[in-house]
Coordinates of C-alpha atoms in Angstrom, one line a residue:
X716 CA -14.6 8.6 -3.1
X717 CA -11.8 8.4 -3.1
X718 CA -11.0 6.0 0.7
X719 CA -9.1 6.1 3.4
X720 CA -8.1 2.0 3.3
X721 CA -8.8 0.1 5.7
X722 CA -5.3 -1.9 5.5
X723 CA -3.5 1.3 7.2
X724 CA -4.2 -0.2 10.3
X725 CA -3.0 -2.9 9.8
X726 CA 0.8 -2.1 12.0
X727 CA -1.6 -2.3 15.2
X728 CA -1.5 -5.9 14.9
X729 CA 2.2 -6.2 14.7
X730 CA -26.6 -2.5 -0.9
X731 CA -30.0 -5.9 -1.0
X732 CA -28.3 -9.1 -3.6
X733 CA -30.3 -12.3 -2.8
X734 CA -26.8 -13.5 -3.1
X735 CA -25.6 -12.6 0.0
X736 CA -27.7 -14.2 2.1
X737 CA -26.9 -15.9 5.0
X738 CA -23.7 -15.2 4.5
X739 CA -23.1 -15.2 7.8
X740 CA -22.6 -19.2 7.6
X741 CA -21.8 -19.6 4.0
X742 CA -17.9 -19.9 3.8
X743 CA -16.5 -17.9 1.4
X744 CA -16.8 -18.2 -2.7
X745 CA -15.1 -16.5 -5.8
X746 CA -17.1 -14.2 -7.4
X747 CA -18.0 -15.8 -10.4
X748 CA -21.2 -12.9 -11.5
X749 CA -19.3 -13.6 -15.0
X750 CA -18.0 -17.0 -15.1
X751 CA -17.2 -17.3 -18.7
X752 CA -13.9 -15.0 -17.7
X753 CA -12.3 -16.4 -15.0
X754 CA -10.0 -18.7 -16.7
X755 CA -7.8 -16.0 -18.3
X756 CA -3.7 -16.5 -17.4
X757 CA -2.1 -14.8 -15.2
X758 CA 0.7 -12.6 -16.2
X759 CA 1.9 -12.3 -12.4
X760 CA 1.0 -16.0 -10.8
X761 CA 5.0 -17.0 -11.0
X762 CA 6.0 -13.6 -9.2
X763 CA 3.8 -14.6 -6.0
X764 CA 5.6 -13.3 -2.8
X765 CA 5.8 -17.0 -1.0
X766 CA 7.7 -19.9 -2.2
X767 CA 6.0 -22.7 -3.0
X768 CA 7.9 -24.5 0.0
X769 CA 6.6 -22.3 2.2
X770 CA 3.1 -22.9 1.0
X771 CA 2.4 -26.8 1.2
X772 CA 3.9 -26.5 4.3
X773 CA 0.1 -24.0 5.4
X774 CA -2.7 -26.2 4.7
X775 CA -3.1 -27.8 8.5
X776 CA -2.5 -24.5 10.0
X777 CA -4.6 -22.5 7.3
X778 CA -7.4 -25.2 7.8
X779 CA -7.0 -24.4 12.0
X780 CA -7.1 -20.3 10.9
X781 CA -10.0 -20.1 9.5
X782 CA -12.1 -22.1 11.2
X783 CA -11.1 -20.4 14.5
X784 CA -12.0 -16.8 12.5
X785 CA -15.4 -19.0 10.5
X786 CA -15.9 -19.4 14.6
X787 CA -15.0 -15.6 15.2
X788 CA -18.2 -14.7 12.9
X789 CA -20.8 -17.3 13.7
X790 CA -20.3 -16.4 17.1
X791 CA -18.6 -13.9 18.3
X792 CA -19.4 -10.8 16.2
X793 CA -21.8 -8.0 18.1
X794 CA -24.7 -6.7 15.6
X795 CA -23.0 -6.1 12.2
X796 CA -23.1 -2.3 11.8
X797 CA -24.7 -1.0 8.6
X798 CA -21.4 0.5 7.4
X799 CA -20.2 -3.3 7.8
X800 CA -23.1 -5.6 6.8
X801 CA -21.8 -7.0 3.4
X802 CA -26.1 -7.8 2.7
X803 CA -26.7 -3.1 2.6
X804 CA -23.1 -2.8 1.3
X805 CA -22.4 -4.7 -2.0
X806 CA -25.9 -4.1 -2.7
X807 CA -27.1 -2.5 -6.2
X808 CA -24.3 -1.4 -8.7
X809 CA -21.9 -2.4 -5.4
X810 CA -21.6 -6.1 -5.2
X811 CA -18.8 -7.6 -7.4
X812 CA -17.1 -8.4 -10.5
X813 CA -15.3 -10.8 -12.4
X814 CA -12.3 -10.2 -14.2
X815 CA -12.7 -9.1 -17.6
X816 CA -10.2 -9.7 -19.9
X817 CA -9.6 -7.1 -23.1
X818 CA -12.7 -6.9 -25.3
X819 CA -13.9 -4.7 -27.9
X820 CA -16.5 -2.3 -27.5
X821 CA -19.3 -0.7 -29.7
X822 CA -19.4 2.9 -30.1
X823 CA -23.6 3.5 -30.0
X824 CA -23.8 7.1 -29.9
X825 CA -21.2 9.6 -31.5
X826 CA -17.5 9.0 -32.3
X827 CA -14.5 9.4 -29.9
X828 CA -12.9 12.5 -30.6
X829 CA -8.9 11.9 -31.4
X830 CA -7.5 13.5 -28.1
X831 CA -8.7 10.5 -26.7
X832 CA -6.5 7.6 -27.8
X833 CA -5.0 6.1 -24.9
X834 CA -6.5 4.3 -22.0
X835 CA -8.8 6.0 -19.0
X836 CA -8.7 4.2 -15.7
X837 CA -11.2 3.1 -13.3
X838 CA -10.1 2.1 -9.3
X839 CA -12.8 1.2 -7.1
X840 CA -13.3 -1.7 -4.6
X841 CA -14.5 -5.4 -5.8
X842 CA -13.5 -8.8 -3.1
X843 CA -11.9 -10.9 -4.4
X844 CA -14.1 -13.5 -2.1
X845 CA -17.7 -13.3 -1.5
X846 CA -16.7 -12.2 2.9
X847 CA -17.1 -13.3 5.5
X848 CA -19.0 -10.5 7.7
X849 CA -18.1 -8.4 9.0
X850 CA -17.3 -6.1 5.6
X851 CA -16.3 -2.3 5.3
X852 CA -16.7 -0.4 1.7
X853 CA -13.2 0.6 1.4
X854 CA -11.6 -3.1 1.9
X855 CA -12.4 -4.6 -2.0
X856 CA -9.3 -5.1 -3.5
X857 CA -8.4 -2.9 -6.8
X858 CA -9.5 -3.9 -9.7
X859 CA -8.8 -1.3 -12.6
X860 CA -12.1 -1.0 -15.3
X861 CA -9.6 0.0 -18.1
X862 CA -11.3 1.1 -22.0
X863 CA -8.5 2.0 -24.4
X864 CA -9.1 4.0 -27.2
X865 CA -7.4 4.6 -30.8
X866 CA -8.2 5.2 -34.3
X867 CA -11.9 5.9 -32.5
X868 CA -12.0 2.2 -31.4
X869 CA -12.6 1.3 -27.7
X870 CA -11.0 -2.0 -26.1
X871 CA -12.5 -2.4 -22.5
X872 CA -10.1 -4.8 -19.6
X873 CA -11.2 -5.4 -16.5
X874 CA -8.8 -6.9 -13.5
X875 CA -7.7 -6.9 -10.3
X876 CA -4.2 -5.4 -8.7
X877 CA -1.7 -8.3 -8.5
X878 CA -1.2 -7.2 -4.6
X879 CA 0.0 -9.3 -1.9
X880 CA -3.1 -10.5 -0.1
X881 CA -5.2 -10.1 -3.6
X882 CA -2.3 -13.3 -3.7
X883 CA -2.1 -14.7 -1.0
X884 CA -5.9 -14.8 -0.1
X885 CA -6.0 -16.4 -4.0
X886 CA -3.3 -18.9 -2.9
X887 CA -5.4 -19.4 0.1
X888 CA -9.3 -19.9 -1.0
X889 CA -10.7 -17.3 1.6
X890 CA -9.9 -13.4 3.4
X891 CA -7.6 -13.2 6.1
X892 CA -6.2 -10.0 6.1
X893 CA -8.5 -7.6 8.6
X894 CA -9.8 -4.9 9.0
X895 CA -9.2 -1.6 10.7
X896 CA -13.1 -0.8 9.3
X897 CA -14.9 -3.5 10.3
X898 CA -12.6 -6.7 12.2
X899 CA -13.2 -4.1 15.5
X900 CA -16.9 -5.6 16.4
X901 CA -17.5 -5.5 20.0
X902 CA -15.2 -6.7 22.6
X903 CA -14.2 -10.5 22.5
X904 CA -14.7 -10.2 18.5
X905 CA -11.9 -7.7 18.3
X906 CA -9.5 -9.8 20.8
X907 CA -10.4 -12.9 19.2
X908 CA -9.6 -11.3 15.7
X909 CA -6.0 -9.4 16.9
X910 CA -5.0 -12.6 18.2
X911 CA -5.6 -14.6 15.2
X912 CA -3.8 -11.9 13.3
X913 CA -1.0 -12.5 15.4
X914 CA -1.1 -16.0 15.5
X915 CA -1.0 -16.0 11.6
X916 CA 2.2 -13.6 11.2
X917 CA 3.9 -15.4 13.6
X918 CA 3.7 -18.9 11.4
X919 CA 4.9 -17.3 8.7
X920 CA 0.9 -17.1 6.9
X921 CA 1.4 -14.1 5.6
X922 CA 3.9 -11.2 6.6
X923 CA 2.4 -7.9 6.3
X924 CA 5.8 -5.4 7.4
X925 CA 7.5 -6.8 4.5
X926 CA 5.8 -7.3 2.4
X927 CA 2.2 -4.6 2.5
X928 CA -1.2 -5.7 3.4
X929 CA -3.1 -2.4 1.3
X930 CA -5.3 -3.0 -1.4
X931 CA -4.6 -0.8 -4.2
X932 CA -8.0 0.3 -4.4
X933 CA -8.8 4.3 -4.6
X934 CA -6.6 5.7 -6.8
X935 CA -4.3 5.3 -9.9
X936 CA -1.3 8.1 -11.0
X937 CA 1.3 8.9 -13.4
X938 CA 4.5 9.5 -11.6
X939 CA 7.9 10.0 -13.3
X940 CA 7.2 8.1 -16.3
X941 CA 5.1 4.9 -15.3
X942 CA 1.5 4.2 -13.7
X943 CA 0.5 3.1 -10.0
X944 CA -2.8 2.0 -8.9
X945 CA -3.0 3.5 -5.3
X946 CA -4.5 2.9 -1.6
X947 CA -3.1 5.0 1.4
X948 CA -2.9 1.1 3.2
X949 CA 0.8 0.7 1.3
X950 CA 2.9 1.8 -0.6
X951 CA 2.0 2.1 -4.2
X952 CA 1.9 -1.0 -7.1
X953 CA 2.6 -0.1 -10.3
X954 CA 1.3 -1.1 -13.5
X955 CA 1.9 -1.4 -17.7
X956 CA -0.4 -1.1 -20.2
X957 CA 0.2 -4.3 -22.8
X958 CA -0.4 -4.0 -27.0
X959 CA -4.2 -5.8 -26.4
X960 CA -5.4 -3.6 -24.3
X961 CA -4.6 -5.6 -20.5
X962 CA -3.3 -4.9 -17.7
X963 CA -0.3 -6.8 -16.0
X964 CA 1.1 -5.5 -11.7
X965 CA 4.6 -5.4 -12.1
X966 CA 5.4 -5.4 -8.7
X967 CA 5.2 -2.5 -5.1
X968 CA 7.3 0.4 -6.1
X969 CA 9.1 2.3 -3.5
X970 CA 10.3 4.9 -5.8
X971 CA 14.1 3.9 -4.6
X972 CA 14.0 5.3 -1.2
X973 CA 16.9 5.7 1.2
X974 CA 14.3 5.3 4.0
X975 CA 12.1 2.6 4.5
X976 CA 8.1 3.7 4.5
X977 CA 5.5 0.8 4.0
X978 CA 2.3 3.3 2.6
X979 CA 1.4 7.1 1.2
X980 CA -1.5 8.8 -0.2
X981 CA -3.4 7.4 -2.5
X982 CA -3.5 11.4 -3.7
X983 CA -0.3 12.6 -4.4
X984 CA -0.5 15.6 -6.3
X985 CA 1.8 15.8 -9.8
X986 CA 3.4 18.9 -10.6
X987 CA 2.5 19.3 -14.6
X988 CA 5.7 21.6 -15.3
X989 CA 8.5 20.9 -13.1
X990 CA 7.5 16.4 -13.4
X991 CA 7.4 16.4 -9.4
X992 CA 5.3 14.3 -7.1
X993 CA 4.2 15.4 -3.6
X994 CA 3.0 12.5 -1.0
X995 CA 2.3 12.4 2.5
X996 CA 1.4 9.9 5.2
X997 CA -0.2 9.7 8.6
X998 CA 1.3 7.0 11.2
X999 CA -0.4 5.7 14.5
X1000 CA 3.0 6.6 16.7
X1001 CA 5.0 10.2 15.8
X1002 CA 5.6 11.9 13.4
X1003 CA 0.9 11.7 12.3
X1004 CA 2.5 13.4 10.0
X1005 CA 5.5 12.8 7.7
X1006 CA 5.9 14.9 3.8
X1007 CA 8.1 13.8 0.7
X1008 CA 8.7 14.6 -2.6
X1009 CA 9.6 12.6 -5.4
X1010 CA 11.6 13.9 -8.5
X1011 CA 10.7 13.4 -11.7
X1012 CA 13.5 11.1 -12.1
X1013 CA 11.5 8.6 -10.3
X1014 CA 13.7 9.6 -6.2
X1015 CA 12.6 9.7 -3.6
X1016 CA 13.8 12.1 -1.7
X1017 CA 14.5 12.8 2.5
X1018 CA 11.2 12.1 4.8
X1019 CA 9.4 16.0 6.3
X1020 CA 8.2 14.4 9.8
X1021 CA 6.0 16.7 11.0
X1022 CA 5.6 16.5 14.9
X1023 CA 3.3 19.3 15.4
X1024 CA 0.7 17.1 14.7
X1025 CA -0.9 16.3 17.7
X1026 CA -2.8 13.7 16.8
X1027 CA -3.1 11.0 13.8
X1028 CA -5.8 12.4 12.2
X1029 CA -7.7 10.5 8.9
X1030 CA -6.1 12.8 6.2
X1031 CA -7.2 11.9 3.0
X1032 CA -6.1 14.9 0.5
X1033 CA -4.2 17.8 0.7
X1034 CA -3.6 20.8 -2.2
X1035 CA -0.5 21.3 -3.0
X1036 CA 0.9 24.9 -5.6
X1037 CA 3.7 27.0 -6.6
X1038 CA 4.6 26.6 -3.4
X1039 CA 3.4 25.1 -0.4
X1040 CA 1.7 22.1 0.8
X1041 CA -1.2 22.7 2.5
X1042 CA -2.4 19.7 5.3
X1043 CA -6.0 19.6 7.1
X1044 CA -5.8 18.4 10.7
X1045 CA -9.9 16.6 10.4
X1046 CA -11.3 15.5 13.7
X1047 CA -11.7 12.0 12.7
X1048 CA -8.7 10.5 14.0
X1049 CA -7.3 6.9 14.9
X1050 CA -7.3 5.5 18.6
X1051 CA -5.7 2.6 18.6
X1052 CA -6.9 2.4 22.3
X1053 CA -10.2 2.2 21.5
X1054 CA -10.2 -1.5 20.0
X1055 CA -9.3 -2.1 24.1
X1056 CA -13.7 -0.2 23.9
X1057 CA -14.7 -3.4 20.9
X1058 CA -14.7 -0.7 18.8
X1059 CA -12.8 0.4 14.6
X1060 CA -10.1 2.4 16.2
X1061 CA -11.6 5.5 14.0
X1062 CA -13.5 7.6 15.7
X1063 CA -14.7 11.4 15.3
X1064 CA -13.4 13.6 17.8
X1065 CA -16.6 16.4 17.9
X1066 CA -14.1 18.2 20.2
X1067 CA -11.3 19.1 18.5
X1068 CA -11.5 22.2 15.9
X1069 CA -10.0 21.7 12.2
X1070 CA -6.4 23.5 11.1
X1071 CA -4.9 24.0 8.3
X1072 CA -0.8 23.9 8.5
X1073 CA 1.3 25.3 5.9
X1074 CA 5.0 24.9 4.5
X1075 CA 6.7 25.5 1.7
X1076 CA 6.8 22.7 -0.3
X1077 CA 10.8 22.2 -0.8
X1078 CA 11.4 22.7 3.2
X1079 CA 13.8 20.6 5.4
X1080 CA 11.6 20.4 7.9
X1081 CA 9.1 22.2 10.0
X1082 CA 10.6 25.1 11.5
X1083 CA 8.7 27.1 8.8
X1084 CA 5.2 25.0 9.5
X1085 CA 2.2 27.5 10.6
X1086 CA -1.0 26.6 11.8
X1087 CA -4.5 28.4 11.3
X1088 CA -8.4 26.6 12.5
X1089 CA -10.8 26.6 10.5
X1090 CA -13.9 25.4 12.2
X1091 CA -15.7 22.9 11.5
X1092 CA -14.0 22.2 7.6
X1093 CA -12.7 18.8 7.3
X1094 CA -11.5 18.4 3.5
X1095 CA -12.5 14.9 2.4
X1096 CA -10.9 16.5 -1.3
X1097 CA -9.2 19.0 -3.4
X1098 CA -9.6 20.4 -5.8
X1099 CA -6.9 22.9 -6.5
X1100 CA -5.3 26.0 -4.3
X1101 CA -2.6 27.7 -6.0
X1102 CA -1.8 31.9 -5.4
X1103 CA -2.0 35.2 -5.9
X1104 CA -1.1 39.2 -5.1
X1105 CA 2.4 38.5 -5.8
X1106 CA 2.4 35.3 -3.4
X1107 CA 0.6 36.9 0.2
X1108 CA -2.1 35.0 -0.7
X1109 CA -3.6 31.2 -0.7
X1110 CA -6.6 30.2 -2.6
X1111 CA -7.8 26.7 -2.4
X1112 CA -10.9 25.3 -3.4
X1113 CA -11.8 21.7 -1.6
X1114 CA -15.2 19.3 -0.5
X1115 CA -16.2 19.6 3.0
X1116 CA -17.4 17.3 4.9
X1117 CA -20.5 18.7 6.4
X1118 CA -22.1 16.1 8.7
X1119 CA -18.5 14.4 9.4
X1120 CA -20.1 12.5 12.2
X1121 CA -21.5 10.3 9.7
X1122 CA -19.0 9.3 7.9
X1123 CA -16.7 6.4 9.5
X1124 CA -20.6 4.8 10.0
X1125 CA -22.4 6.6 8.1
X1126 CA -20.3 7.3 5.2
X1127 CA -23.7 7.2 2.3
X1128 CA -25.6 9.8 4.2
X1129 CA -23.0 12.1 5.4
X1130 CA -23.4 15.6 2.7
X1131 CA -20.2 17.3 0.7
X1132 CA -19.9 21.5 0.2
X1133 CA -17.6 22.2 -2.0
X1134 CA -16.1 25.5 -1.0
X1135 CA -13.4 28.4 -1.3
X1136 CA -11.0 29.6 1.4
X1137 CA -8.4 32.3 0.3
X1138 CA -6.0 32.8 3.0
X1139 CA -3.2 35.8 4.2
X1140 CA 0.7 34.6 4.0
X1141 CA 1.0 37.6 5.9
X1142 CA -1.2 37.4 8.2
X1143 CA -1.4 34.2 8.8
X1144 CA -5.4 33.8 8.3
X1145 CA -8.0 32.6 6.4
X1146 CA -9.7 35.8 4.6
X1147 CA -12.4 34.9 3.1
X1148 CA -14.6 31.1 3.2
X1149 CA -17.5 30.5 1.0
X1150 CA -19.5 27.5 -1.0
X1151 CA -19.4 27.3 -4.4
X1152 CA -22.9 25.7 -5.0
X1153 CA -26.3 24.8 -2.7
X1154 CA -25.7 21.7 -3.9
X1155 CA -24.1 18.4 -3.1
X1156 CA -21.6 17.7 -4.6
X1157 CA -17.8 16.0 -4.1
X1158 CA -15.0 14.3 -6.4
X1159 CA -14.3 18.0 -8.5
X1160 CA -12.1 17.8 -11.0
X1161 CA -9.6 20.3 -13.4
X1162 CA -8.3 20.6 -16.3
X1163 CA -4.4 19.1 -15.0
X1164 CA -2.5 21.3 -17.0
X1165 CA -3.9 23.7 -13.8
X1166 CA -2.8 21.7 -10.9
X1167 CA -0.3 24.2 -8.4
X1168 CA -2.0 27.5 -11.0
X1169 CA -4.9 29.8 -11.0
X1170 CA -7.6 28.4 -12.7
X1171 CA -10.8 29.2 -13.7
X1172 CA -13.3 26.3 -14.3
X1173 CA -13.9 23.2 -11.3
X1174 CA -16.3 20.4 -12.7
X1175 CA -17.7 18.0 -9.9
X1176 CA -20.2 15.0 -9.1
X1177 CA -23.7 15.9 -8.7
X1178 CA -24.2 13.8 -5.4
X1179 CA -27.8 12.1 -4.0
X1180 CA -28.5 10.6 -1.3
X1181 CA -27.9 7.1 -0.4
X1182 CA -24.5 8.4 -2.2
X1183 CA -24.3 8.1 -5.9
X1184 CA -24.1 10.4 -8.5
X1185 CA -26.5 11.2 -11.2
X1186 CA -25.1 13.8 -12.7
X1187 CA -21.6 16.4 -13.5
X1188 CA -22.3 19.8 -12.8
X1189 CA -19.0 23.0 -14.8
X1190 CA -18.7 25.7 -11.7
X1191 CA -17.0 28.9 -12.8
X1192 CA -15.6 30.4 -10.1
X1193 CA -14.4 33.6 -11.5
X1194 CA -18.1 34.1 -10.2
X1195 CA -17.5 33.9 -6.5
X1196 CA -17.9 36.3 -4.3
X1197 CA -20.3 36.8 -1.4
X1198 CA -23.1 38.3 -3.8
X1199 CA -23.2 34.6 -6.1
X1200 CA -24.8 31.5 -4.1
X1201 CA -24.5 29.3 -6.8
X1202 CA -21.0 28.9 -9.6
X1203 CA -22.5 26.8 -11.6
X1204 CA -23.4 27.0 -15.0
X1205 CA -23.7 24.1 -16.3
X1206 CA -25.1 20.3 -15.5
X1207 CA -26.0 17.2 -17.5
X1208 CA -27.8 15.2 -15.9
X1209 CA -27.3 11.1 -16.5
X1210 CA -31.2 10.1 -16.1
X1211 CA -33.3 8.0 -14.6
X1212 CA -32.0 4.8 -13.7
X1213 CA -28.8 6.2 -14.0
X1214 CA -25.5 6.8 -11.7
X1215 CA -22.4 7.6 -12.5
X1216 CA -18.7 8.0 -10.8
X1217 CA -16.1 10.2 -11.2
X1218 CA -15.4 12.2 -14.1
X1219 CA -12.1 13.1 -14.9
X1220 CA -11.6 16.0 -17.7
X1221 CA -9.5 15.6 -21.0
X1222 CA -8.0 18.3 -22.8
X1223 CA -8.3 18.6 -26.8
X1224 CA -6.0 21.2 -27.8
X1225 CA -3.1 21.7 -25.0
X1226 CA -3.1 25.0 -26.0
X1227 CA -6.3 26.1 -26.4
X1228 CA -9.0 27.8 -23.5
X1229 CA -8.7 26.2 -20.3
X1230 CA -12.3 24.3 -21.2
X1231 CA -11.8 23.6 -24.0
X1232 CA -11.5 19.2 -23.9
X1233 CA -13.9 16.4 -22.6
X1234 CA -15.4 15.5 -19.3
X1235 CA -15.4 11.2 -19.6
X1236 CA -16.3 8.8 -17.1
X1237 CA -18.2 5.0 -16.5
X1238 CA -21.8 4.7 -15.9
X1239 CA -24.0 2.3 -15.0
X1240 CA -27.8 1.7 -15.4
X1241 CA -29.7 -0.4 -12.7
X1242 CA -32.6 -0.5 -14.8
X1243 CA -31.4 -2.0 -17.7
X1244 CA -28.0 -3.2 -16.3
X1245 CA -25.8 -1.2 -19.3
X1246 CA -22.6 0.1 -18.4
X1247 CA -20.8 2.8 -20.6
X1248 CA -18.5 4.4 -21.0
X1249 CA -19.3 8.3 -21.8
X1250 CA -17.6 11.2 -22.9
X1251 CA -19.1 15.6 -22.6
X1252 CA -18.0 18.1 -24.1
X1253 CA -16.8 20.1 -21.5
X1254 CA -17.7 24.3 -23.3
X1255 CA -21.2 22.9 -24.4
X1256 CA -23.5 24.9 -22.1
X1257 CA -25.2 21.5 -21.2
X1258 CA -22.1 19.4 -21.6
X1259 CA -23.6 17.9 -24.5
X1260 CA -22.3 13.8 -25.0
X1261 CA -20.5 13.6 -28.1
X1262 CA -19.8 9.7 -28.0
X1263 CA -21.4 6.9 -25.9
X1264 CA -19.0 3.3 -25.8
X1265 CA -21.0 0.4 -24.7
X1266 CA -19.5 -2.0 -22.4
X1267 CA -19.2 -5.6 -22.2
X1268 CA -19.3 -5.7 -18.9
X1269 CA -21.1 -4.0 -15.5
X1270 CA -18.0 -1.6 -13.9
X1271 CA -19.2 -0.7 -10.2
X1272 CA -19.8 2.3 -8.7
X1273 CA -15.9 3.2 -7.6
X1274 CA -13.2 5.5 -6.8
X1275 CA -10.9 7.9 -8.9
X1276 CA -9.1 8.0 -12.3
X1277 CA -7.2 8.9 -14.7
X1278 CA -6.5 9.5 -18.1
X1279 CA -3.4 9.2 -19.7
X1280 CA -2.5 10.2 -23.7
X1281 CA -0.9 7.0 -25.7
X1282 CA 2.0 10.0 -26.3
X1283 CA 2.5 9.2 -22.5
X1284 CA 2.2 5.4 -22.6
X1285 CA 4.5 5.4 -25.4
X1286 CA 7.5 7.5 -25.3
X1287 CA 7.0 7.7 -20.2

């Protein structure tokens, strides 16, 4: 899934794999699972944000701070919760891999459709070093796994997003950035880590205020013709694809903003008709929510602060229609005071009633915004939203965390339901709300051309417990009614040992039917230890596999992906 990036919370300071046994006492090691691929040139090494002069003065302090960090890990940490135990978190296909340079792939089944000429990215957390305890899955450094397709042939590449955090820690040889999810593990350990972080910042070991602190590990977006890797704890990082199928990190990007800002959602909404991008960020001080827009020219517009938010909600996603932006004020909140109790600042407020906030997408302020209570609705991922009845009804489709109490400490056990919600604009209330399936579904996607418009088909990942993707389904929203308990009209199971990722829909013909296209995703077989790139016919009643590409490296389970055609790469 996509995450709530742990590094969102740095301003508060200014699964079984034998290789992880005993790491509590061991120094961090560079990931070397594919050691033959670790020595390729780094295209951005020359752009390191720390000067050589400053690095020469750091060794003594760095060693001192590392010793303090080791002491905290070995002697002050409370017993590890399952959510921050790396032996559990980084087991199976969640374990990290090395970078892999552009490598030709073999098409082992079928043939790649011509509409797939371009690149498919999948982003996800992949720690650069075997972590010292404690560690949360959301903490991993962003790694892009990309397949480039041209004339039916494929090249695969895996590269880290060269964030400020990645570069600083790479030079030091061990992790130093704290985590909002994992660092607060008992009162003594929490207090010590706060003090250590302050010391590191004051002595110039790193500067998260100026340079950011995020991992860029959640998603990929094409904004105003440029590619970005995103994680909501920081600004996006611009990336580029080279002609030979490699990935280069260009740098952190603020969209030429006239107002300083440090972060944004990893789920911006791009209007395919206007080229505009809509986004938000949340804060730990008022205003707790800020809405903004990036024009088709790539320039950020003015902020729209939302002061009607009463607290900091861990708002991961939102929806945008042709008229409105809609935010879900969820029960997952940030309370910095929890740090004083030795606990992570994120918690679930069971007494809070979730709300939906509706605002004009071109609003200059929040004066016209209105809120409605939607009990037990905690949106994790949105699918789409649009207006009907001449604008009098808003329809939104999204995944709801039906077991919200498990979200922060037991995400692999949390269940999600795909829901349709209809809102009366005139009466300012929810008219109907119904599940679209009885199955546990998430990571729903549509034909991108229908973003913000009335669409019929949704493709979602079938989730098993513990949290793994075992197949993909197709839902027909036209079947949604009080009498229909399941809108699934097609499905594809990956088979024994196979686990997948979020699907992505690639249109076959822009002028064709809504479901005329292909679903693409990565799958991994934990029995044979092989990863594949699958292409499925979205129109087929069985979501038939039309092509399968054997990948030269393992693709760990990750978060969100994006397909970009060669035309967009060549003519941004």
